[in-house]
């Protein structure tokens, strides 16, 4: 099993809430490893969420980024 397959399997086992937390941390990530995990979490979220849920998720991320700026 490749590293990508292992990561994909781990992400598939996470709850949506856990994926959201990882996705939010992506915006605060400082290391390449954290960024990679966050990118894959974001992709998994895109697969699981409805369009409305994902739009709401992006609004939350934008708000957090605005607050951090």
Coordinates of N, CA and C in Angstrom, one line a residue:
X1 N 0.9 -1.2 0.0 CA 0.0 0.0 0.0 C 0.9 1.2 0.0
X2 N 0.6 2.2 -0.9 CA 1.4 3.4 -1.0 C 1.1 4.3 0.2
X3 N 1.9 5.3 0.4 CA 1.7 6.3 1.4 C 0.4 7.0 1.1
X4 N 0.1 7.3 -0.1 CA -1.1 8.0 -0.5 C -2.3 7.2 -0.2
X5 N -2.3 5.9 -0.5 CA -3.4 5.0 -0.1 C -3.6 4.9 1.4
X6 N -2.5 4.8 2.1 CA -2.6 4.8 3.6 C -3.3 6.1 4.1
X7 N -2.9 7.2 3.6 CA -3.4 8.5 4.0 C -4.9 8.6 3.6
X8 N -5.2 8.1 2.4 CA -6.6 8.1 2.0 C -7.5 7.3 2.9
X9 N -7.0 6.1 3.3 CA -7.7 5.2 4.2 C -7.9 5.8 5.5
X10 N -6.9 6.5 6.0 CA -7.0 7.1 7.4 C -8.1 8.3 7.3
X11 N -8.0 9.0 6.2 CA -9.0 10.1 6.1 C -10.4 9.6 5.9
X12 N -10.6 8.5 5.2 CA -11.9 8.0 5.0 C -12.5 7.5 6.3
X13 N -11.7 7.2 7.3 CA -12.2 6.8 8.6 C -12.6 7.9 9.5
X14 N -12.2 9.1 9.2 CA -12.5 10.3 10.0 C -13.9 10.8 9.9
X15 N -14.4 11.4 10.9 CA -15.7 12.0 10.8 C -15.6 13.3 10.1
X16 N -16.8 13.8 9.6 CA -16.8 15.1 8.9 C -16.2 16.2 9.8
X17 N -16.6 16.1 11.1 CA -16.1 17.2 12.0 C -14.6 17.1 12.1
X18 N -14.0 15.9 12.2 CA -12.6 15.8 12.2 C -11.9 16.4 11.0
X19 N -12.6 16.1 9.8 CA -12.0 16.6 8.6 C -12.1 18.1 8.5
X20 N -13.2 18.7 9.0 CA -13.3 20.1 9.1 C -12.2 20.7 9.9
X21 N -11.9 20.1 11.1 CA -10.9 20.6 12.0 C -9.5 20.6 11.2
X22 N -9.2 19.5 10.5 CA -8.0 19.4 9.8 C -7.9 20.4 8.7
X23 N -9.1 20.6 8.0 CA -9.1 21.6 7.0 C -8.8 23.0 7.5
X24 N -9.4 23.3 8.6 CA -9.2 24.6 9.2 C -7.7 24.8 9.6
X25 N -7.1 23.7 10.2 CA -5.7 23.8 10.5 C -4.8 24.0 9.3
X26 N -5.3 23.6 8.1 CA -4.6 23.8 6.9 C -4.2 25.3 6.7
X27 N -5.1 26.2 7.1 CA -4.9 27.6 6.9 C -3.9 28.1 7.9
X28 N -3.6 27.4 8.9 CA -2.6 27.8 10.0 C -1.3 26.9 9.9
X29 N -1.3 26.0 9.0 CA -0.2 25.0 8.9 C 1.1 25.7 8.6
X30 N 2.2 25.3 9.2 CA 3.5 25.9 8.9 C 4.4 24.9 8.2
X31 N 4.1 23.6 8.4 CA 5.0 22.6 7.8 C 4.4 22.0 6.6
X32 N 5.2 21.4 5.7 CA 4.7 20.8 4.5 C 3.8 19.6 4.8
X33 N 4.2 18.8 5.8 CA 3.4 17.6 6.2 C 2.0 18.0 6.6
X34 N 1.9 19.0 7.4 CA 0.5 19.5 7.9 C -0.3 20.0 6.7
X35 N 0.4 20.6 5.8 CA -0.3 21.2 4.6 C -0.8 20.0 3.7
X36 N 0.0 19.0 3.5 CA -0.4 17.8 2.7 C -1.6 17.1 3.3
X37 N -1.6 16.9 4.7 CA -2.7 16.3 5.3 C -4.0 17.1 5.1
X38 N -3.8 18.4 5.3 CA -5.0 19.3 5.1 C -5.5 19.3 3.7
X39 N -4.7 19.2 2.7 CA -5.1 19.2 1.4 C -6.0 17.9 1.1
X40 N -5.5 16.8 1.6 CA -6.2 15.6 1.4 C -7.5 15.6 2.2
X41 N -7.5 16.2 3.4 CA -8.7 16.3 4.2 C -9.8 17.2 3.4
X42 N -9.3 18.2 2.8 CA -10.2 19.1 2.0 C -10.8 18.4 0.9
X43 N -10.0 17.6 0.2 CA -10.6 16.8 -0.9 C -11.6 15.8 -0.4
X44 N -11.3 15.1 0.7 CA -12.3 14.2 1.3 C -13.6 14.9 1.7
X45 N -13.5 16.1 2.2 CA -14.7 16.9 2.6 C -15.5 17.2 1.3
X46 N -14.8 17.6 0.2 CA -15.5 17.9 -1.0 C -16.3 16.7 -1.5
X47 N -15.8 15.5 -1.3 CA -16.5 14.3 -1.7 C -17.8 14.0 -0.8
X48 N -17.7 14.3 0.5 CA -18.7 14.0 1.4 C -19.8 15.0 1.6
X49 N -19.5 16.3 1.4 CA -20.4 17.3 1.7 C -21.3 17.6 0.5
X50 N -22.5 18.1 0.8 CA -23.4 18.6 -0.3 C -22.8 20.0 -0.7
X51 N -23.3 20.5 -1.8 CA -22.8 21.8 -2.2 C -23.1 22.9 -1.2
X52 N -24.2 22.8 -0.6 CA -24.6 23.8 0.5 C -23.7 23.7 1.7
X53 N -23.4 22.5 2.1 CA -22.5 22.3 3.3 C -21.1 22.8 3.0
X54 N -20.7 22.5 1.8 CA -19.3 22.9 1.4 C -19.2 24.4 1.3
X55 N -20.2 25.0 0.8 CA -20.2 26.5 0.7 C -20.2 27.1 2.1
X56 N -21.0 26.6 3.0 CA -21.0 27.1 4.4 C -19.6 26.9 5.0
X57 N -19.0 25.7 4.7 CA -17.6 25.5 5.3 C -16.6 26.5 4.7
X58 N -16.7 26.8 3.5 CA -15.8 27.8 2.9 C -16.0 29.2 3.5
X59 N -17.3 29.5 3.8 CA -17.6 30.8 4.5 C -16.9 30.9 5.8
X60 N -17.0 29.8 6.6 CA -16.3 29.7 7.9 C -14.8 29.9 7.7
X61 N -14.2 29.2 6.8 CA -12.8 29.4 6.5 C -12.4 30.8 6.2
X62 N -13.2 31.4 5.3 CA -12.9 32.8 4.9 C -13.0 33.7 6.1
X63 N -14.0 33.5 7.0 CA -14.2 34.3 8.2 C -12.9 34.2 9.1
X64 N -12.5 32.9 9.2 CA -11.3 32.7 10.1 C -10.1 33.4 9.5
X65 N -9.9 33.3 8.2 CA -8.8 34.0 7.6 C -8.8 35.5 7.7
X66 N -10.0 36.0 7.6 CA -10.2 37.5 7.7 C -9.9 37.9 9.2
X67 N -10.3 37.1 10.1 CA -10.0 37.4 11.5 C -8.5 37.3 11.8
X68 N -7.8 36.4 11.2 CA -6.4 36.2 11.4 C -5.6 37.2 10.7
X69 N -6.1 37.9 9.7 CA -5.3 38.9 8.9 C -5.1 40.2 9.7

